[in-house]
Amino acid sequence: MLNVERWTLRVAVLVLPVWFLGSCQKHDVPLTIDPNGAVEVVLPEHGVYTGAYVDFGDEEDDVSLETIEEFEEMVGKHQAIIASSSYWGEQSFPTANLNLIWRHGSLPLLFWSPWDKPYDQHRGPDKFSLKNILAGQWDSYIDNWADAARAFGHPFIVVFGVEMNGDWFPWSGIYYGGNQRDAEHNNWKGPETFRQAYRYVVNRVRARGANNVQWMFHTNNYSYPNDKWNLAAAYYPGSDYVDWLGLSVYGQQFKDEPWANVQSLAEWPYQEMCRLDPRKPIMIAEWAAGEFPDSGNKAEWIKEALDLFPRYPRIKGAVYWHERWQNADDSYSNLRVNSSIESLKAFREGVASPGWIGNLILRPVAAKNSPTSQQAEGRDKAPNPKQQAPENPQISTSKK
């Protein structure tokens, strides 16, 4: 088990170049960062944080230290970001999971999904529908969740309503009027309903003082249906409500899907994200490909991805979706990095590059308006939305 003292020393080595950037003062004694104190996560000036979702069960919330450590030992690198889920059907905040991830020295990435049991795709809205959320029916749950998030106290990233531009989740715009016009908001009804619900939830969480939450607007790389009304811009809640821009970039997931190279899956979606806001950091919040004997070369696909993502200057994190599941036809979709010896070798060699950062860079949060706080202002960090003004190719659907 990785204890706090060991992690503090590891983080301190990384934080020094960022914390003292631009200062002529020399320090002979390394600065020690206490991860249990008031800290913020610094965006790397160069390189990309590496992360993973590590097959945490059907509800994606069975997080264990053994599972994380086994994955890290297998790939040869500590993971700066660990992803898991918090479904509304569970009606609870995953305090234990987030504490485990943070104490391990990783940033929690949490998919907060307004979804009721059974968690089946393509069945339309349930009792956690966007309209019910906007009507205030779930205010008590949101407030309690926010209070627990505030009590957790450490930084973490929340995705509300992941991949809303697909048609597989019940918060998709296709279930809320799709391409019908909303004249009042000069938008399409489906995306506008999601946008209003996203803002509503963020506003309630912020009102409870959960300022340690950073919000990610996370789309599938290509919209499905791939029509103008369903593009990311129609769903975007505005830069005041977003800290990170996120993308899912999946290769082939099912045996009957076509194979596609990584650049064709990432290039246009990356540009689409950049057009939403000129400054927000971008994360490939889910990426993976299956292993299919009669299809493309997964090892080469992984190598291409690990070479390509750091070339995009706005990408600051990438989370591999390490999972395997059985399909209705009894076939398997094996997205795990160790689906073959060759795929694991490609992943290990790729993330061994210094451009892939496995340890978080932390910085202490100084008191507001203090000299230290003023000096730190303007340096690269995951941005605070309250300090900023608002502002056809192949479809690859998500597995979830």
Short mmCIF file of C-alpha atoms in Angstrom, two decimals:
data_model
loop_
_atom_site.label_atom_id
_atom_site.label_comp_id
_atom_site.label_asym_id
_atom_site.label_seq_id
_atom_site.Cartn_x
_atom_site.Cartn_y
_atom_site.Cartn_z
CA MET A 1 0.00 0.00 0.00
CA LEU A 2 1.28 3.47 -0.87
CA ASN A 3 1.21 5.57 2.28
CA VAL A 4 0.78 9.33 2.43
CA GLU A 5 4.35 10.07 3.47
CA ARG A 6 5.85 8.30 0.46
CA TRP A 7 3.40 10.00 -1.90
CA THR A 8 4.14 13.44 -0.41
CA LEU A 9 7.82 13.07 -1.23
CA ARG A 10 7.13 11.87 -4.77
CA VAL A 11 4.80 14.79 -5.50
CA ALA A 12 7.21 17.34 -4.04
CA VAL A 13 9.91 16.48 -6.59
CA LEU A 14 7.51 17.20 -9.44
CA VAL A 15 5.97 20.35 -8.04
CA LEU A 16 9.20 22.29 -7.56
CA PRO A 17 9.83 23.33 -11.19
CA VAL A 18 6.26 24.62 -11.50
CA TRP A 19 5.98 26.27 -8.10
CA PHE A 20 9.21 28.22 -8.43
CA LEU A 21 8.88 28.97 -12.13
CA GLY A 22 10.09 32.48 -12.79
CA SER A 23 11.72 32.90 -9.37
CA CYS A 24 15.42 33.64 -8.98
CA GLN A 25 15.43 32.52 -5.37
CA LYS A 26 17.30 29.25 -4.71
CA HIS A 27 16.18 26.67 -2.17
CA ASP A 28 18.49 23.98 -0.89
CA VAL A 29 15.69 22.12 0.92
CA PRO A 30 12.96 20.56 -1.27
CA LEU A 31 9.45 21.84 -0.73
CA THR A 32 7.19 19.15 0.76
CA ILE A 33 3.59 19.12 -0.41
CA ASP A 34 1.01 17.64 1.92
CA PRO A 35 -1.70 16.08 -0.29
CA ASN A 36 -4.09 16.20 2.65
CA GLY A 37 -3.75 19.96 2.85
CA ALA A 38 -5.22 22.58 0.55
CA VAL A 39 -3.75 21.77 -2.86
CA GLU A 40 -4.58 22.10 -6.51
CA VAL A 41 -3.57 19.94 -9.45
CA VAL A 42 -1.25 21.64 -11.92
CA LEU A 43 -1.58 21.07 -15.63
CA PRO A 44 1.71 19.81 -17.09
CA GLU A 45 3.34 22.38 -19.35
CA HIS A 46 4.68 19.51 -21.43
CA GLY A 47 3.36 15.98 -21.55
CA VAL A 48 0.10 14.25 -20.72
CA TYR A 49 -1.21 12.72 -17.49
CA THR A 50 -1.80 9.01 -17.95
CA GLY A 51 -4.84 7.38 -16.39
CA ALA A 52 -7.09 4.34 -16.47
CA TYR A 53 -10.47 2.89 -15.70
CA VAL A 54 -9.66 -0.60 -14.41
CA ASP A 55 -12.74 -2.82 -14.86
CA PHE A 56 -14.45 -1.89 -11.57
CA GLY A 57 -17.54 -4.05 -12.17
CA ASP A 58 -20.97 -3.61 -13.76
CA GLU A 59 -21.71 -0.38 -11.86
CA GLU A 60 -18.11 0.79 -12.49
CA ASP A 61 -17.74 1.62 -8.80
CA ASP A 62 -16.16 -1.49 -7.25
CA VAL A 63 -12.87 0.34 -6.73
CA SER A 64 -10.09 -1.50 -4.92
CA LEU A 65 -6.45 -0.69 -4.27
CA GLU A 66 -5.41 -4.19 -5.34
CA THR A 67 -7.03 -3.75 -8.76
CA ILE A 68 -5.31 -0.40 -9.31
CA GLU A 69 -1.91 -1.62 -8.15
CA GLU A 70 -2.10 -4.79 -10.24
CA PHE A 71 -2.83 -2.70 -13.33
CA GLU A 72 0.04 -0.31 -12.57
CA GLU A 73 2.46 -3.18 -12.02
CA MET A 74 1.34 -4.73 -15.30
CA VAL A 75 1.82 -1.55 -17.36
CA GLY A 76 4.91 -0.39 -15.45
CA LYS A 77 3.64 3.07 -14.50
CA HIS A 78 1.70 4.78 -11.73
CA GLN A 79 -1.54 6.28 -13.03
CA ALA A 80 -2.09 9.98 -12.41
CA ILE A 81 -5.86 9.67 -13.02
CA ILE A 82 -8.21 6.86 -11.97
CA ALA A 83 -11.76 6.83 -13.34
CA SER A 84 -14.91 5.32 -11.81
CA SER A 85 -18.65 5.99 -11.79
CA SER A 86 -21.38 7.29 -9.50
CA TYR A 87 -24.81 6.33 -10.86
CA TRP A 88 -27.83 8.21 -9.55
CA GLY A 89 -29.56 4.87 -9.04
CA GLU A 90 -27.15 4.17 -6.18
CA GLN A 91 -28.30 7.37 -4.37
CA SER A 92 -24.97 7.78 -2.61
CA PHE A 93 -21.68 9.62 -2.86
CA PRO A 94 -18.63 7.33 -3.31
CA THR A 95 -16.53 8.78 -0.49
CA ALA A 96 -14.58 5.58 0.15
CA ASN A 97 -13.69 5.19 -3.54
CA LEU A 98 -12.46 8.77 -3.88
CA ASN A 99 -10.46 8.58 -0.67
CA LEU A 100 -8.78 5.39 -1.86
CA ILE A 101 -7.88 6.95 -5.22
CA TRP A 102 -6.61 10.21 -3.72
CA ARG A 103 -4.53 8.47 -1.04
CA HIS A 104 -3.03 6.34 -3.78
CA GLY A 105 -1.70 9.56 -5.30
CA SER A 106 -4.16 9.79 -8.21
CA LEU A 107 -6.77 12.31 -9.30
CA PRO A 108 -10.30 10.84 -9.23
CA LEU A 109 -12.30 11.20 -12.45
CA LEU A 110 -15.95 10.48 -11.64
CA PHE A 111 -18.72 9.82 -14.16
CA TRP A 112 -21.89 11.09 -12.43
CA SER A 113 -24.68 9.57 -14.50
CA PRO A 114 -28.43 10.31 -14.05
CA TRP A 115 -29.39 6.69 -14.64
CA ASP A 116 -31.67 4.23 -12.82
CA LYS A 117 -31.36 0.45 -12.50
CA PRO A 118 -31.10 -1.67 -14.54
CA TYR A 119 -28.32 0.24 -16.26
CA ASP A 120 -29.30 -0.78 -19.77
CA GLN A 121 -28.70 1.26 -22.89
CA HIS A 122 -31.20 2.39 -25.52
CA ARG A 123 -34.23 2.39 -23.21
CA GLY A 124 -34.92 6.11 -22.89
CA PRO A 125 -35.30 8.38 -19.85
CA ASP A 126 -36.14 6.94 -16.43
CA LYS A 127 -37.07 8.60 -13.13
CA PHE A 128 -33.83 10.59 -13.24
CA SER A 129 -34.86 12.21 -16.51
CA LEU A 130 -33.49 15.64 -17.34
CA LYS A 131 -37.00 17.08 -17.07
CA ASN A 132 -37.44 15.66 -13.58
CA ILE A 133 -34.07 17.10 -12.58
CA LEU A 134 -35.06 20.53 -13.90
CA ALA A 135 -38.39 20.28 -12.09
CA GLY A 136 -36.50 19.99 -8.79
CA GLN A 137 -37.50 16.41 -8.02
CA TRP A 138 -33.93 15.42 -7.20
CA ASP A 139 -32.73 18.56 -5.43
CA SER A 140 -32.30 16.77 -2.10
CA TYR A 141 -30.12 14.06 -3.65
CA ILE A 142 -28.01 16.64 -5.52
CA ASP A 143 -27.55 18.69 -2.35
CA ASN A 144 -26.56 15.68 -0.25
CA TRP A 145 -24.15 14.52 -2.97
CA ALA A 146 -22.65 18.01 -3.10
CA ASP A 147 -22.26 18.16 0.68
CA ALA A 148 -20.37 14.86 0.61
CA ALA A 149 -18.21 16.14 -2.25
CA ARG A 150 -17.35 19.24 -0.22
CA ALA A 151 -16.56 17.09 2.82
CA PHE A 152 -14.22 14.93 0.72
CA GLY A 153 -12.21 18.11 0.36
CA HIS A 154 -9.69 17.13 -2.31
CA PRO A 155 -9.71 17.99 -6.02
CA PHE A 156 -11.60 15.66 -8.33
CA ILE A 157 -13.19 15.86 -11.77
CA VAL A 158 -16.88 15.19 -12.39
CA VAL A 159 -18.49 14.34 -15.72
CA PHE A 160 -22.24 14.94 -15.66
CA GLY A 161 -24.09 13.06 -18.40
CA VAL A 162 -21.23 11.52 -20.38
CA GLU A 163 -21.49 11.15 -24.19
CA MET A 164 -24.79 12.98 -24.45
CA ASN A 165 -24.32 13.29 -28.23
CA GLY A 166 -24.83 9.54 -28.69
CA ASP A 167 -28.16 7.73 -28.62
CA TRP A 168 -27.30 5.03 -26.05
CA PHE A 169 -27.78 6.89 -22.74
CA PRO A 170 -31.15 8.17 -21.42
CA TRP A 171 -29.87 11.77 -21.15
CA SER A 172 -29.18 11.91 -24.89
CA GLY A 173 -30.77 14.83 -26.72
CA ILE A 174 -32.50 12.39 -29.04
CA TYR A 175 -34.98 11.60 -26.22
CA TYR A 176 -35.83 15.25 -25.49
CA GLY A 177 -37.04 16.61 -28.78
CA GLY A 178 -33.92 16.01 -30.85
CA ASN A 179 -33.83 18.44 -33.76
CA GLN A 180 -37.04 20.30 -32.92
CA ARG A 181 -36.36 23.98 -32.56
CA ASP A 182 -36.32 25.81 -29.24
CA ALA A 183 -37.01 29.37 -30.37
CA GLU A 184 -36.52 30.89 -26.93
CA HIS A 185 -32.92 29.69 -26.70
CA ASN A 186 -32.18 29.59 -30.44
CA ASN A 187 -31.18 25.97 -30.15
CA TRP A 188 -32.54 22.49 -30.73
CA LYS A 189 -34.79 21.11 -28.00
CA GLY A 190 -32.81 17.95 -27.31
CA PRO A 191 -29.41 19.56 -26.73
CA GLU A 192 -30.97 22.57 -24.99
CA THR A 193 -32.68 20.36 -22.40
CA PHE A 194 -29.35 18.73 -21.60
CA ARG A 195 -27.61 22.10 -21.46
CA GLN A 196 -30.17 23.47 -19.00
CA ALA A 197 -29.95 20.36 -16.80
CA TYR A 198 -26.14 20.49 -16.78
CA ARG A 199 -26.22 24.11 -15.62
CA TYR A 200 -28.88 23.36 -13.04
CA VAL A 201 -26.83 20.56 -11.46
CA VAL A 202 -23.58 22.53 -11.48
CA ASN A 203 -25.26 25.55 -9.92
CA ARG A 204 -26.74 23.47 -7.08
CA VAL A 205 -23.42 21.75 -6.34
CA ARG A 206 -21.57 25.06 -6.31
CA ALA A 207 -24.23 26.60 -4.07
CA ARG A 208 -23.35 23.95 -1.45
CA GLY A 209 -19.72 25.09 -1.47
CA ALA A 210 -18.21 22.05 -3.25
CA ASN A 211 -15.50 24.14 -4.88
CA ASN A 212 -13.12 21.18 -5.02
CA VAL A 213 -15.17 19.79 -7.92
CA GLN A 214 -13.94 20.45 -11.44
CA TRP A 215 -16.48 19.89 -14.20
CA MET A 216 -15.87 18.11 -17.47
CA PHE A 217 -18.02 18.44 -20.58
CA HIS A 218 -17.47 15.02 -22.16
CA THR A 219 -18.75 14.02 -25.60
CA ASN A 220 -18.32 11.00 -27.82
CA ASN A 221 -15.77 11.69 -30.53
CA TYR A 222 -18.43 11.61 -33.29
CA SER A 223 -22.10 12.30 -32.70
CA TYR A 224 -24.70 9.65 -33.35
CA PRO A 225 -26.78 10.54 -35.24
CA ASN A 226 -24.08 12.58 -36.92
CA ASP A 227 -26.35 15.55 -37.69
CA LYS A 228 -25.84 19.26 -37.13
CA TRP A 229 -28.37 19.46 -34.29
CA ASN A 230 -26.49 16.76 -32.38
CA LEU A 231 -22.99 18.26 -32.51
CA ALA A 232 -21.12 19.20 -29.33
CA ALA A 233 -21.66 22.95 -29.68
CA ALA A 234 -25.43 22.57 -29.29
CA TYR A 235 -24.94 20.84 -25.91
CA TYR A 236 -22.13 23.02 -24.57
CA PRO A 237 -23.31 24.69 -21.34
CA GLY A 238 -20.83 27.57 -21.59
CA SER A 239 -17.31 28.07 -20.33
CA ASP A 240 -18.49 29.28 -16.90
CA TYR A 241 -19.69 25.71 -16.30
CA VAL A 242 -16.73 23.78 -17.65
CA ASP A 243 -13.16 23.22 -16.42
CA TRP A 244 -12.20 20.38 -18.77
CA LEU A 245 -13.28 19.33 -22.24
CA GLY A 246 -13.46 15.56 -22.62
CA LEU A 247 -13.60 13.08 -25.49
CA SER A 248 -14.20 9.37 -25.89
CA VAL A 249 -11.99 7.93 -28.64
CA TYR A 250 -12.69 4.25 -29.17
CA GLY A 251 -11.43 2.03 -31.93
CA GLN A 252 -13.24 -1.17 -32.87
CA GLN A 253 -15.27 -2.48 -29.92
CA PHE A 254 -17.43 -5.17 -31.52
CA LYS A 255 -16.56 -7.87 -34.05
CA ASP A 256 -18.83 -6.44 -36.77
CA GLU A 257 -17.53 -2.86 -36.51
CA PRO A 258 -14.99 -1.54 -39.01
CA TRP A 259 -11.40 -0.86 -38.02
CA ALA A 260 -10.21 2.76 -38.03
CA ASN A 261 -6.86 4.37 -37.29
CA VAL A 262 -6.53 6.65 -34.27
CA GLN A 263 -5.95 9.90 -36.14
CA SER A 264 -9.19 9.53 -38.09
CA LEU A 265 -11.01 9.03 -34.79
CA ALA A 266 -9.37 11.93 -32.94
CA GLU A 267 -8.39 14.73 -35.34
CA TRP A 268 -11.75 16.29 -36.21
CA PRO A 269 -13.23 15.77 -32.70
CA TYR A 270 -10.17 17.45 -31.17
CA GLN A 271 -10.69 20.47 -33.43
CA GLU A 272 -14.39 20.47 -32.48
CA MET A 273 -13.45 20.65 -28.80
CA CYS A 274 -10.96 23.45 -29.45
CA ARG A 275 -13.69 25.51 -31.10
CA LEU A 276 -15.85 25.35 -27.96
CA ASP A 277 -13.32 27.28 -25.90
CA PRO A 278 -9.82 28.52 -26.78
CA ARG A 279 -8.24 27.77 -23.40
CA LYS A 280 -9.80 24.82 -21.60
CA PRO A 281 -7.60 21.71 -21.23
CA ILE A 282 -8.76 18.64 -23.14
CA MET A 283 -8.75 15.07 -21.87
CA ILE A 284 -9.16 11.87 -23.84
CA ALA A 285 -11.33 10.70 -20.97
CA GLU A 286 -11.94 7.27 -22.50
CA TRP A 287 -9.85 5.50 -25.13
CA ALA A 288 -9.37 1.87 -26.05
CA ALA A 289 -9.78 -0.73 -28.77
CA GLY A 290 -10.77 -4.38 -28.82
CA GLU A 291 -8.65 -7.35 -29.89
CA PHE A 292 -10.16 -9.11 -32.92
CA PRO A 293 -8.15 -11.80 -34.77
CA ASP A 294 -9.62 -10.99 -38.19
CA SER A 295 -9.37 -7.22 -37.89
CA GLY A 296 -6.68 -4.57 -37.42
CA ASN A 297 -3.53 -4.71 -35.32
CA LYS A 298 -4.40 -3.57 -31.78
CA ALA A 299 -0.77 -3.26 -30.71
CA GLU A 300 -0.11 -0.85 -33.57
CA TRP A 301 -3.33 1.03 -32.74
CA ILE A 302 -2.19 1.53 -29.14
CA LYS A 303 1.24 2.64 -30.27
CA GLU A 304 -0.33 5.15 -32.67
CA ALA A 305 -2.53 6.57 -29.90
CA LEU A 306 0.29 6.93 -27.39
CA ASP A 307 2.45 8.64 -30.02
CA LEU A 308 -0.37 10.88 -31.26
CA PHE A 309 -2.14 12.25 -28.19
CA PRO A 310 0.87 14.17 -26.77
CA ARG A 311 1.25 15.96 -30.11
CA TYR A 312 -1.99 17.82 -29.52
CA PRO A 313 -1.03 20.81 -27.35
CA ARG A 314 -4.39 21.06 -25.55
CA ILE A 315 -4.52 17.40 -24.47
CA LYS A 316 -3.40 17.17 -20.83
CA GLY A 317 -4.74 13.76 -19.83
CA ALA A 318 -5.76 10.42 -21.35
CA VAL A 319 -7.60 7.59 -19.58
CA TYR A 320 -7.45 4.06 -20.98
CA TRP A 321 -10.67 2.03 -20.58
CA HIS A 322 -9.33 -1.35 -19.40
CA GLU A 323 -12.39 -3.59 -19.60
CA ARG A 324 -13.71 -6.83 -21.10
CA TRP A 325 -17.35 -7.87 -21.47
CA GLN A 326 -19.48 -10.58 -23.09
CA ASN A 327 -21.98 -9.56 -25.75
CA ALA A 328 -25.49 -10.90 -26.39
CA ASP A 329 -24.19 -13.16 -29.18
CA ASP A 330 -21.67 -14.72 -26.75
CA SER A 331 -18.75 -12.92 -28.39
CA TYR A 332 -16.31 -10.95 -26.23
CA SER A 333 -15.15 -7.39 -26.50
CA ASN A 334 -11.72 -7.36 -24.90
CA LEU A 335 -10.45 -3.81 -24.56
CA ARG A 336 -7.94 -4.64 -21.85
CA VAL A 337 -4.35 -3.63 -22.47
CA ASN A 338 -3.26 -7.22 -21.90
CA SER A 339 -5.67 -8.74 -24.43
CA SER A 340 -2.49 -9.99 -26.11
CA ILE A 341 1.21 -10.00 -25.33
CA GLU A 342 1.80 -7.61 -28.22
CA SER A 343 -0.82 -5.12 -27.04
CA LEU A 344 0.54 -5.04 -23.51
CA LYS A 345 4.08 -4.57 -24.81
CA ALA A 346 2.95 -1.64 -26.96
CA PHE A 347 1.19 -0.01 -24.01
CA ARG A 348 4.11 -0.50 -21.61
CA GLU A 349 6.61 0.89 -24.07
CA GLY A 350 4.38 3.82 -24.97
CA VAL A 351 3.61 5.04 -21.45
CA ALA A 352 7.27 4.61 -20.47
CA SER A 353 7.96 7.75 -22.49
CA PRO A 354 8.68 10.85 -20.35
CA GLY A 355 5.86 12.52 -22.25
CA TRP A 356 3.39 10.38 -20.31
CA ILE A 357 3.21 11.65 -16.73
CA GLY A 358 2.24 9.15 -14.05
CA ASN A 359 2.50 11.30 -10.91
CA LEU A 360 0.34 14.31 -10.18
CA ILE A 361 1.90 17.75 -9.99
CA LEU A 362 0.45 19.48 -6.95
CA ARG A 363 0.66 23.02 -5.65
CA PRO A 364 -0.51 24.35 -2.28
CA VAL A 365 -3.45 26.71 -2.39
CA ALA A 366 -2.52 29.98 -0.73
CA ALA A 367 -4.93 32.22 1.12
CA LYS A 368 -6.86 34.51 -1.19
CA ASN A 369 -5.21 37.88 -1.89
CA SER A 370 -1.97 36.83 -0.22
CA PRO A 371 1.36 37.67 -1.95
CA THR A 372 1.88 33.98 -2.70
CA SER A 373 -1.54 33.76 -4.26
CA GLN A 374 -0.87 36.76 -6.45
CA GLN A 375 2.47 35.32 -7.62
CA ALA A 376 0.83 32.04 -8.59
CA GLU A 377 -1.89 33.72 -10.61
CA GLY A 378 -1.66 33.12 -14.33
CA ARG A 379 0.41 29.94 -14.21
CA ASP A 380 -0.83 26.76 -15.86
CA LYS A 381 -3.38 24.95 -13.74
CA ALA A 382 -6.75 23.33 -14.17
CA PRO A 383 -8.82 26.52 -14.47
CA ASN A 384 -11.46 27.84 -12.09
CA PRO A 385 -14.58 28.68 -14.11
CA LYS A 386 -15.56 31.41 -11.66
CA GLN A 387 -12.43 33.32 -12.67
CA GLN A 388 -13.16 33.19 -16.40
CA ALA A 389 -15.70 34.83 -18.65
CA PRO A 390 -18.06 32.65 -20.70
CA GLU A 391 -17.37 32.42 -23.90
CA ASN A 392 -18.39 13.01 -40.90
CA PRO A 393 -16.31 10.70 -40.76
CA GLN A 394 -16.86 7.27 -39.27
CA ILE A 395 -18.93 7.06 -36.12
CA SER A 396 -17.46 5.18 -33.17
CA THR A 397 -20.03 4.50 -30.44
CA SER A 398 -19.17 3.88 -26.80
CA LYS A 399 -19.37 0.53 -25.16
CA LYS A 400 -21.09 1.56 -22.00
#
